[in-house]
mmCIF file with all atom_site columns, C-alpha atoms in Angstrom:
data_model
loop_
_atom_site.group_PDB
_atom_site.id
_atom_site.type_symbol
_atom_site.label_atom_id
_atom_site.label_alt_id
_atom_site.label_comp_id
_atom_site.label_asym_id
_atom_site.label_entity_id
_atom_site.label_seq_id
_atom_site.pdbx_PDB_ins_code
_atom_site.Cartn_x
_atom_site.Cartn_y
_atom_site.Cartn_z
_atom_site.occupancy
_atom_site.B_iso_or_equiv
_atom_site.pdbx_formal_charge
_atom_site.auth_seq_id
_atom_site.auth_comp_id
_atom_site.auth_asym_id
_atom_site.auth_atom_id
_atom_site.pdbx_PDB_model_num
ATOM 1   C CA . UNK A 1 1   ? -6.630  11.085  -9.386  1.00 0.00 ? 1   UNK A CA 1
ATOM 2   C CA . UNK A 1 2   ? -8.733  11.744  -5.805  1.00 0.00 ? 2   UNK A CA 1
ATOM 3   C CA . UNK A 1 3   ? -10.022 10.280  -2.786  1.00 0.00 ? 3   UNK A CA 1
ATOM 4   C CA . UNK A 1 4   ? -13.175 8.126   -3.542  1.00 0.00 ? 4   UNK A CA 1
ATOM 5   C CA . UNK A 1 5   ? -14.872 7.926   0.039   1.00 0.00 ? 5   UNK A CA 1
ATOM 6   C CA . UNK A 1 6   ? -14.180 9.337   3.502   1.00 0.00 ? 6   UNK A CA 1
ATOM 7   C CA . UNK A 1 7   ? -13.762 12.480  5.690   1.00 0.00 ? 7   UNK A CA 1
ATOM 8   C CA . UNK A 1 8   ? -11.097 13.788  2.336   1.00 0.00 ? 8   UNK A CA 1
ATOM 9   C CA . UNK A 1 9   ? -14.023 12.281  -0.767  1.00 0.00 ? 9   UNK A CA 1
ATOM 10  C CA . UNK A 1 10  ? -13.563 14.182  -3.391  1.00 0.00 ? 10  UNK A CA 1
ATOM 11  C CA . UNK A 1 11  ? -9.886  15.681  -2.943  1.00 0.00 ? 11  UNK A CA 1
ATOM 12  C CA . UNK A 1 12  ? -7.340  15.342  -5.069  1.00 0.00 ? 12  UNK A CA 1
ATOM 13  C CA . UNK A 1 13  ? -4.201  13.657  -4.420  1.00 0.00 ? 13  UNK A CA 1
ATOM 14  C CA . UNK A 1 14  ? -1.275  15.538  -5.817  1.00 0.00 ? 14  UNK A CA 1
ATOM 15  C CA . UNK A 1 15  ? 1.212   14.171  -8.846  1.00 0.00 ? 15  UNK A CA 1
ATOM 16  C CA . UNK A 1 16  ? 3.240   14.845  -11.065 1.00 0.00 ? 16  UNK A CA 1
ATOM 17  C CA . UNK A 1 17  ? 3.745   13.493  -14.758 1.00 0.00 ? 17  UNK A CA 1
ATOM 18  C CA . UNK A 1 18  ? 6.770   11.265  -14.472 1.00 0.00 ? 18  UNK A CA 1
ATOM 19  C CA . UNK A 1 19  ? 6.470   7.980   -15.854 1.00 0.00 ? 19  UNK A CA 1
ATOM 20  C CA . UNK A 1 20  ? 8.804   6.376   -13.478 1.00 0.00 ? 20  UNK A CA 1
ATOM 21  C CA . UNK A 1 21  ? 5.717   5.789   -10.847 1.00 0.00 ? 21  UNK A CA 1
ATOM 22  C CA . UNK A 1 22  ? 3.146   4.062   -11.919 1.00 0.00 ? 22  UNK A CA 1
ATOM 23  C CA . UNK A 1 23  ? -0.206  4.858   -9.701  1.00 0.00 ? 23  UNK A CA 1
ATOM 24  C CA . UNK A 1 24  ? -3.219  2.345   -8.438  1.00 0.00 ? 24  UNK A CA 1
ATOM 25  C CA . UNK A 1 25  ? -6.084  2.646   -11.204 1.00 0.00 ? 25  UNK A CA 1
ATOM 26  C CA . UNK A 1 26  ? -9.352  4.035   -9.573  1.00 0.00 ? 26  UNK A CA 1
ATOM 27  C CA . UNK A 1 27  ? -11.127 1.057   -10.695 1.00 0.00 ? 27  UNK A CA 1
ATOM 28  C CA . UNK A 1 28  ? -8.745  -1.005  -8.839  1.00 0.00 ? 28  UNK A CA 1
ATOM 29  C CA . UNK A 1 29  ? -8.483  1.362   -5.494  1.00 0.00 ? 29  UNK A CA 1
ATOM 30  C CA . UNK A 1 30  ? -12.292 1.327   -5.469  1.00 0.00 ? 30  UNK A CA 1
ATOM 31  C CA . UNK A 1 31  ? -12.502 -2.768  -5.401  1.00 0.00 ? 31  UNK A CA 1
ATOM 32  C CA . UNK A 1 32  ? -9.636  -3.158  -2.779  1.00 0.00 ? 32  UNK A CA 1
ATOM 33  C CA . UNK A 1 33  ? -11.092 -0.909  -0.368  1.00 0.00 ? 33  UNK A CA 1
ATOM 34  C CA . UNK A 1 34  ? -14.388 -2.370  -1.012  1.00 0.00 ? 34  UNK A CA 1
ATOM 35  C CA . UNK A 1 35  ? -13.088 -5.763  0.178   1.00 0.00 ? 35  UNK A CA 1
ATOM 36  C CA . UNK A 1 36  ? -10.564 -4.420  3.125   1.00 0.00 ? 36  UNK A CA 1
ATOM 37  C CA . UNK A 1 37  ? -13.718 -2.742  4.128   1.00 0.00 ? 37  UNK A CA 1
ATOM 38  C CA . UNK A 1 38  ? -15.605 -5.729  4.327   1.00 0.00 ? 38  UNK A CA 1
ATOM 39  C CA . UNK A 1 39  ? -12.589 -7.380  6.457   1.00 0.00 ? 39  UNK A CA 1
ATOM 40  C CA . UNK A 1 40  ? -11.336 -5.003  8.683   1.00 0.00 ? 40  UNK A CA 1
ATOM 41  C CA . UNK A 1 41  ? -12.679 -1.541  10.487  1.00 0.00 ? 41  UNK A CA 1
ATOM 42  C CA . UNK A 1 42  ? -9.900  1.284   9.450   1.00 0.00 ? 42  UNK A CA 1
ATOM 43  C CA . UNK A 1 43  ? -11.422 3.406   12.250  1.00 0.00 ? 43  UNK A CA 1
ATOM 44  C CA . UNK A 1 44  ? -7.482  3.691   14.817  1.00 0.00 ? 44  UNK A CA 1
ATOM 45  C CA . UNK A 1 45  ? -5.300  1.465   12.266  1.00 0.00 ? 45  UNK A CA 1
ATOM 46  C CA . UNK A 1 46  ? -1.731  1.924   11.556  1.00 0.00 ? 46  UNK A CA 1
ATOM 47  C CA . UNK A 1 47  ? -1.036  1.431   7.860   1.00 0.00 ? 47  UNK A CA 1
ATOM 48  C CA . UNK A 1 48  ? 2.083   0.754   5.972   1.00 0.00 ? 48  UNK A CA 1
ATOM 49  C CA . UNK A 1 49  ? 2.215   1.861   2.028   1.00 0.00 ? 49  UNK A CA 1
ATOM 50  C CA . UNK A 1 50  ? 5.364   0.726   0.294   1.00 0.00 ? 50  UNK A CA 1
ATOM 51  C CA . UNK A 1 51  ? 6.689   1.781   -3.085  1.00 0.00 ? 51  UNK A CA 1
ATOM 52  C CA . UNK A 1 52  ? 4.241   4.171   -1.544  1.00 0.00 ? 52  UNK A CA 1
ATOM 53  C CA . UNK A 1 53  ? 4.580   6.088   -5.782  1.00 0.00 ? 53  UNK A CA 1
ATOM 54  C CA . UNK A 1 54  ? 2.116   9.306   -4.866  1.00 0.00 ? 54  UNK A CA 1
ATOM 55  C CA . UNK A 1 55  ? -0.089  7.790   -1.728  1.00 0.00 ? 55  UNK A CA 1
ATOM 56  C CA . UNK A 1 56  ? -3.440  7.061   -3.677  1.00 0.00 ? 56  UNK A CA 1
ATOM 57  C CA . UNK A 1 57  ? -3.582  3.915   -0.937  1.00 0.00 ? 57  UNK A CA 1
ATOM 58  C CA . UNK A 1 58  ? -2.370  5.526   2.060   1.00 0.00 ? 58  UNK A CA 1
ATOM 59  C CA . UNK A 1 59  ? -4.592  8.651   1.835   1.00 0.00 ? 59  UNK A CA 1
ATOM 60  C CA . UNK A 1 60  ? -7.307  6.828   1.389   1.00 0.00 ? 60  UNK A CA 1
ATOM 61  C CA . UNK A 1 61  ? -6.478  4.859   4.550   1.00 0.00 ? 61  UNK A CA 1
ATOM 62  C CA . UNK A 1 62  ? -6.232  8.029   6.079   1.00 0.00 ? 62  UNK A CA 1
ATOM 63  C CA . UNK A 1 63  ? -9.749  9.191   4.886   1.00 0.00 ? 63  UNK A CA 1
ATOM 64  C CA . UNK A 1 64  ? -11.562 6.121   5.549   1.00 0.00 ? 64  UNK A CA 1
ATOM 65  C CA . UNK A 1 65  ? -9.914  6.398   9.171   1.00 0.00 ? 65  UNK A CA 1
ATOM 66  C CA . UNK A 1 66  ? -6.512  4.749   9.500   1.00 0.00 ? 66  UNK A CA 1
ATOM 67  C CA . UNK A 1 67  ? -4.855  6.927   12.494  1.00 0.00 ? 67  UNK A CA 1
ATOM 68  C CA . UNK A 1 68  ? -1.678  6.598   11.091  1.00 0.00 ? 68  UNK A CA 1
ATOM 69  C CA . UNK A 1 69  ? 0.075   6.206   7.915   1.00 0.00 ? 69  UNK A CA 1
ATOM 70  C CA . UNK A 1 70  ? 3.704   5.464   6.680   1.00 0.00 ? 70  UNK A CA 1
ATOM 71  C CA . UNK A 1 71  ? 4.637   6.272   3.646   1.00 0.00 ? 71  UNK A CA 1
ATOM 72  C CA . UNK A 1 72  ? 7.526   4.611   2.206   1.00 0.00 ? 72  UNK A CA 1
ATOM 73  C CA . UNK A 1 73  ? 9.140   5.747   -1.206  1.00 0.00 ? 73  UNK A CA 1
ATOM 74  C CA . UNK A 1 74  ? 12.620  6.432   -2.475  1.00 0.00 ? 74  UNK A CA 1
ATOM 75  C CA . UNK A 1 75  ? 11.438  8.671   -5.973  1.00 0.00 ? 75  UNK A CA 1
ATOM 76  C CA . UNK A 1 76  ? 11.758  12.165  -5.685  1.00 0.00 ? 76  UNK A CA 1
ATOM 77  C CA . UNK A 1 77  ? 8.991   13.542  -7.685  1.00 0.00 ? 77  UNK A CA 1
ATOM 78  C CA . UNK A 1 78  ? 6.425   11.190  -5.894  1.00 0.00 ? 78  UNK A CA 1
ATOM 79  C CA . UNK A 1 79  ? 7.910   12.105  -1.925  1.00 0.00 ? 79  UNK A CA 1
ATOM 80  C CA . UNK A 1 80  ? 7.213   16.068  -3.567  1.00 0.00 ? 80  UNK A CA 1
ATOM 81  C CA . UNK A 1 81  ? 3.367   15.183  -4.514  1.00 0.00 ? 81  UNK A CA 1
ATOM 82  C CA . UNK A 1 82  ? 2.689   12.778  -1.157  1.00 0.00 ? 82  UNK A CA 1
ATOM 83  C CA . UNK A 1 83  ? 4.493   15.848  1.479   1.00 0.00 ? 83  UNK A CA 1
ATOM 84  C CA . UNK A 1 84  ? 2.239   18.015  -0.516  1.00 0.00 ? 84  UNK A CA 1
ATOM 85  C CA . UNK A 1 85  ? -1.367  16.126  -0.002  1.00 0.00 ? 85  UNK A CA 1
ATOM 86  C CA . UNK A 1 86  ? -0.681  15.708  3.235   1.00 0.00 ? 86  UNK A CA 1
ATOM 87  C CA . UNK A 1 87  ? -0.077  19.748  4.061   1.00 0.00 ? 87  UNK A CA 1
ATOM 88  C CA . UNK A 1 88  ? -3.138  20.033  1.706   1.00 0.00 ? 88  UNK A CA 1
ATOM 89  C CA . UNK A 1 89  ? -5.635  17.029  3.823   1.00 0.00 ? 89  UNK A CA 1
ATOM 90  C CA . UNK A 1 90  ? -4.168  18.141  7.025   1.00 0.00 ? 90  UNK A CA 1
ATOM 91  C CA . UNK A 1 91  ? -2.746  15.041  7.932   1.00 0.00 ? 91  UNK A CA 1
ATOM 92  C CA . UNK A 1 92  ? 1.177   15.655  8.394   1.00 0.00 ? 92  UNK A CA 1
ATOM 93  C CA . UNK A 1 93  ? 0.436   14.622  11.878  1.00 0.00 ? 93  UNK A CA 1
ATOM 94  C CA . UNK A 1 94  ? -1.078  11.708  10.553  1.00 0.00 ? 94  UNK A CA 1
ATOM 95  C CA . UNK A 1 95  ? 1.623   10.590  8.572   1.00 0.00 ? 95  UNK A CA 1
ATOM 96  C CA . UNK A 1 96  ? 5.115   9.912   7.870   1.00 0.00 ? 96  UNK A CA 1
ATOM 97  C CA . UNK A 1 97  ? 6.452   10.295  4.622   1.00 0.00 ? 97  UNK A CA 1
ATOM 98  C CA . UNK A 1 98  ? 9.504   8.416   4.153   1.00 0.00 ? 98  UNK A CA 1
ATOM 99  C CA . UNK A 1 99  ? 12.507  8.531   2.093   1.00 0.00 ? 99  UNK A CA 1
ATOM 100 C CA . UNK A 1 100 ? 14.115  5.297   1.906   1.00 0.00 ? 100 UNK A CA 1
ATOM 101 C CA . UNK A 1 101 ? 14.300  1.735   0.049   1.00 0.00 ? 101 UNK A CA 1
ATOM 102 C CA . UNK A 1 102 ? 11.988  -0.417  1.147   1.00 0.00 ? 102 UNK A CA 1
ATOM 103 C CA . UNK A 1 103 ? 14.094  -3.012  1.879   1.00 0.00 ? 103 UNK A CA 1
ATOM 104 C CA . UNK A 1 104 ? 16.276  -1.438  4.169   1.00 0.00 ? 104 UNK A CA 1
ATOM 105 C CA . UNK A 1 105 ? 13.018  0.165   6.102   1.00 0.00 ? 105 UNK A CA 1
ATOM 106 C CA . UNK A 1 106 ? 11.877  -3.291  6.570   1.00 0.00 ? 106 UNK A CA 1
ATOM 107 C CA . UNK A 1 107 ? 15.169  -4.549  8.179   1.00 0.00 ? 107 UNK A CA 1
ATOM 108 C CA . UNK A 1 108 ? 15.030  -1.464  10.963  1.00 0.00 ? 108 UNK A CA 1
ATOM 109 C CA . UNK A 1 109 ? 11.373  -0.855  11.208  1.00 0.00 ? 109 UNK A CA 1
ATOM 110 C CA . UNK A 1 110 ? 10.516  -1.995  14.365  1.00 0.00 ? 110 UNK A CA 1
ATOM 111 C CA . UNK A 1 111 ? 6.696   -1.006  14.363  1.00 0.00 ? 111 UNK A CA 1
ATOM 112 C CA . UNK A 1 112 ? 3.719   -3.247  13.776  1.00 0.00 ? 112 UNK A CA 1
ATOM 113 C CA . UNK A 1 113 ? 1.035   -2.193  11.010  1.00 0.00 ? 113 UNK A CA 1
ATOM 114 C CA . UNK A 1 114 ? -2.534  -3.340  10.681  1.00 0.00 ? 114 UNK A CA 1
ATOM 115 C CA . UNK A 1 115 ? -3.000  -2.859  6.794   1.00 0.00 ? 115 UNK A CA 1
ATOM 116 C CA . UNK A 1 116 ? 0.095   -2.898  4.580   1.00 0.00 ? 116 UNK A CA 1
ATOM 117 C CA . UNK A 1 117 ? 0.615   -2.084  0.921   1.00 0.00 ? 117 UNK A CA 1
ATOM 118 C CA . UNK A 1 118 ? 2.491   -3.304  -1.259  1.00 0.00 ? 118 UNK A CA 1
ATOM 119 C CA . UNK A 1 119 ? 2.884   -1.975  -4.819  1.00 0.00 ? 119 UNK A CA 1
ATOM 120 C CA . UNK A 1 120 ? 6.787   -2.873  -6.023  1.00 0.00 ? 120 UNK A CA 1
ATOM 121 C CA . UNK A 1 121 ? 7.710   -2.349  -9.770  1.00 0.00 ? 121 UNK A CA 1
ATOM 122 C CA . UNK A 1 122 ? 6.120   -5.087  -11.613 1.00 0.00 ? 122 UNK A CA 1
ATOM 123 C CA . UNK A 1 123 ? 9.933   -5.988  -13.045 1.00 0.00 ? 123 UNK A CA 1
ATOM 124 C CA . UNK A 1 124 ? 10.911  -6.289  -9.182  1.00 0.00 ? 124 UNK A CA 1
ATOM 125 C CA . UNK A 1 125 ? 13.026  -9.557  -8.662  1.00 0.00 ? 125 UNK A CA 1
ATOM 126 C CA . UNK A 1 126 ? 11.827  -11.268 -5.627  1.00 0.00 ? 126 UNK A CA 1
ATOM 127 C CA . UNK A 1 127 ? 8.552   -11.045 -4.795  1.00 0.00 ? 127 UNK A CA 1
ATOM 128 C CA . UNK A 1 128 ? 8.312   -13.897 -2.655  1.00 0.00 ? 128 UNK A CA 1
ATOM 129 C CA . UNK A 1 129 ? 11.670  -12.042 -0.474  1.00 0.00 ? 129 UNK A CA 1
ATOM 130 C CA . UNK A 1 130 ? 9.437   -9.345  -0.055  1.00 0.00 ? 130 UNK A CA 1
ATOM 131 C CA . UNK A 1 131 ? 6.474   -11.377 1.216   1.00 0.00 ? 131 UNK A CA 1
ATOM 132 C CA . UNK A 1 132 ? 8.582   -13.537 3.358   1.00 0.00 ? 132 UNK A CA 1
ATOM 133 C CA . UNK A 1 133 ? 10.266  -10.559 5.179   1.00 0.00 ? 133 UNK A CA 1
ATOM 134 C CA . UNK A 1 134 ? 6.776   -8.666  5.721   1.00 0.00 ? 134 UNK A CA 1
ATOM 135 C CA . UNK A 1 135 ? 5.279   -11.777 7.264   1.00 0.00 ? 135 UNK A CA 1
ATOM 136 C CA . UNK A 1 136 ? 7.812   -13.251 8.889   1.00 0.00 ? 136 UNK A CA 1
ATOM 137 C CA . UNK A 1 137 ? 9.694   -10.142 10.619  1.00 0.00 ? 137 UNK A CA 1
ATOM 138 C CA . UNK A 1 138 ? 6.388   -9.115  12.401  1.00 0.00 ? 138 UNK A CA 1
ATOM 139 C CA . UNK A 1 139 ? 5.764   -6.207  10.222  1.00 0.00 ? 139 UNK A CA 1
ATOM 140 C CA . UNK A 1 140 ? 1.897   -7.628  10.612  1.00 0.00 ? 140 UNK A CA 1
ATOM 141 C CA . UNK A 1 141 ? 0.145   -6.859  13.484  1.00 0.00 ? 141 UNK A CA 1
ATOM 142 C CA . UNK A 1 142 ? -1.429  -10.039 15.064  1.00 0.00 ? 142 UNK A CA 1
ATOM 143 C CA . UNK A 1 143 ? -4.421  -9.683  13.041  1.00 0.00 ? 143 UNK A CA 1
ATOM 144 C CA . UNK A 1 144 ? -2.490  -7.691  10.063  1.00 0.00 ? 144 UNK A CA 1
ATOM 145 C CA . UNK A 1 145 ? -3.338  -7.622  6.501   1.00 0.00 ? 145 UNK A CA 1
ATOM 146 C CA . UNK A 1 146 ? -0.795  -7.442  3.405   1.00 0.00 ? 146 UNK A CA 1
ATOM 147 C CA . UNK A 1 147 ? -1.912  -6.420  0.062   1.00 0.00 ? 147 UNK A CA 1
ATOM 148 C CA . UNK A 1 148 ? 0.915   -6.830  -2.695  1.00 0.00 ? 148 UNK A CA 1
ATOM 149 C CA . UNK A 1 149 ? 0.263   -5.803  -6.387  1.00 0.00 ? 149 UNK A CA 1
ATOM 150 C CA . UNK A 1 150 ? 1.649   -7.582  -9.159  1.00 0.00 ? 150 UNK A CA 1
ATOM 151 C CA . UNK A 1 151 ? 1.422   -9.016  -12.480 1.00 0.00 ? 151 UNK A CA 1
ATOM 152 C CA . UNK A 1 152 ? -1.269  -11.914 -12.997 1.00 0.00 ? 152 UNK A CA 1
ATOM 153 C CA . UNK A 1 153 ? 1.443   -14.263 -14.333 1.00 0.00 ? 153 UNK A CA 1
ATOM 154 C CA . UNK A 1 154 ? 2.338   -14.543 -10.439 1.00 0.00 ? 154 UNK A CA 1
ATOM 155 C CA . UNK A 1 155 ? 0.847   -17.083 -7.758  1.00 0.00 ? 155 UNK A CA 1
ATOM 156 C CA . UNK A 1 156 ? 1.479   -17.289 -4.338  1.00 0.00 ? 156 UNK A CA 1
ATOM 157 C CA . UNK A 1 157 ? -0.724  -19.706 -3.197  1.00 0.00 ? 157 UNK A CA 1
ATOM 158 C CA . UNK A 1 158 ? 1.690   -22.042 -1.865  1.00 0.00 ? 158 UNK A CA 1
ATOM 159 C CA . UNK A 1 159 ? 2.712   -19.284 0.757   1.00 0.00 ? 159 UNK A CA 1
ATOM 160 C CA . UNK A 1 160 ? 1.370   -19.953 4.312   1.00 0.00 ? 160 UNK A CA 1
ATOM 161 C CA . UNK A 1 161 ? -0.011  -16.552 4.767   1.00 0.00 ? 161 UNK A CA 1
ATOM 162 C CA . UNK A 1 162 ? -1.788  -16.042 1.492   1.00 0.00 ? 162 UNK A CA 1
ATOM 163 C CA . UNK A 1 163 ? -5.240  -15.762 1.784   1.00 0.00 ? 163 UNK A CA 1
ATOM 164 C CA . UNK A 1 164 ? -6.932  -15.014 -1.539  1.00 0.00 ? 164 UNK A CA 1
ATOM 165 C CA . UNK A 1 165 ? -6.273  -12.380 -5.195  1.00 0.00 ? 165 UNK A CA 1
ATOM 166 C CA . UNK A 1 166 ? -8.367  -10.995 -7.200  1.00 0.00 ? 166 UNK A CA 1
ATOM 167 C CA . UNK A 1 167 ? -7.298  -9.979  -10.976 1.00 0.00 ? 167 UNK A CA 1
ATOM 168 C CA . UNK A 1 168 ? -7.894  -6.923  -12.184 1.00 0.00 ? 168 UNK A CA 1
ATOM 169 C CA . UNK A 1 169 ? -6.735  -7.185  -16.340 1.00 0.00 ? 169 UNK A CA 1
ATOM 170 C CA . UNK A 1 170 ? -2.913  -7.709  -16.172 1.00 0.00 ? 170 UNK A CA 1
ATOM 171 C CA . UNK A 1 171 ? -3.118  -6.962  -12.371 1.00 0.00 ? 171 UNK A CA 1
ATOM 172 C CA . UNK A 1 172 ? -3.524  -9.149  -9.755  1.00 0.00 ? 172 UNK A CA 1
ATOM 173 C CA . UNK A 1 173 ? -3.674  -8.031  -5.991  1.00 0.00 ? 173 UNK A CA 1
ATOM 174 C CA . UNK A 1 174 ? -2.772  -11.066 -3.216  1.00 0.00 ? 174 UNK A CA 1
ATOM 175 C CA . UNK A 1 175 ? -4.122  -10.826 -0.221  1.00 0.00 ? 175 UNK A CA 1
ATOM 176 C CA . UNK A 1 176 ? -1.560  -12.429 2.765   1.00 0.00 ? 176 UNK A CA 1
ATOM 177 C CA . UNK A 1 177 ? -2.732  -12.501 6.593   1.00 0.00 ? 177 UNK A CA 1
ATOM 178 C CA . UNK A 1 178 ? -1.255  -12.737 9.541   1.00 0.00 ? 178 UNK A CA 1
#
């Protein structure tokens, strides 16, 4: 797993062999960032990477010019790997690695984000509540974008902030706008 473009292109993202963390595939990540690059300028953006895992999406955003990334996860191996990658890239001053339950983090944050990556476990019990919490609480900035990764059988077209989705085999990424 490595960074595919930008300032840190080619750098490896630290990871462990744990099966408890499901990283975003390189194919999906490339497509997501191609799609995002056509819709936003990463330069100076504030990013939130929820269920960050090893931080692949957040570190990619930093490489492309994001000003700051908050990584939120509870998995010990994932947190250690993200800290190691942040040190290796020299971005500890441009990132915050938060050991927290995602719902608790969303309840207490007062920050607004230009981009939110959300990659919950596919067994997550209530995607709609999670989406509503992010979009209703003003977690997204005025032009903010939320991406949520999930299985293809879930459909969120009925939600007011829905924009579009893309399918990658059994994975669907749904895009929402503030």
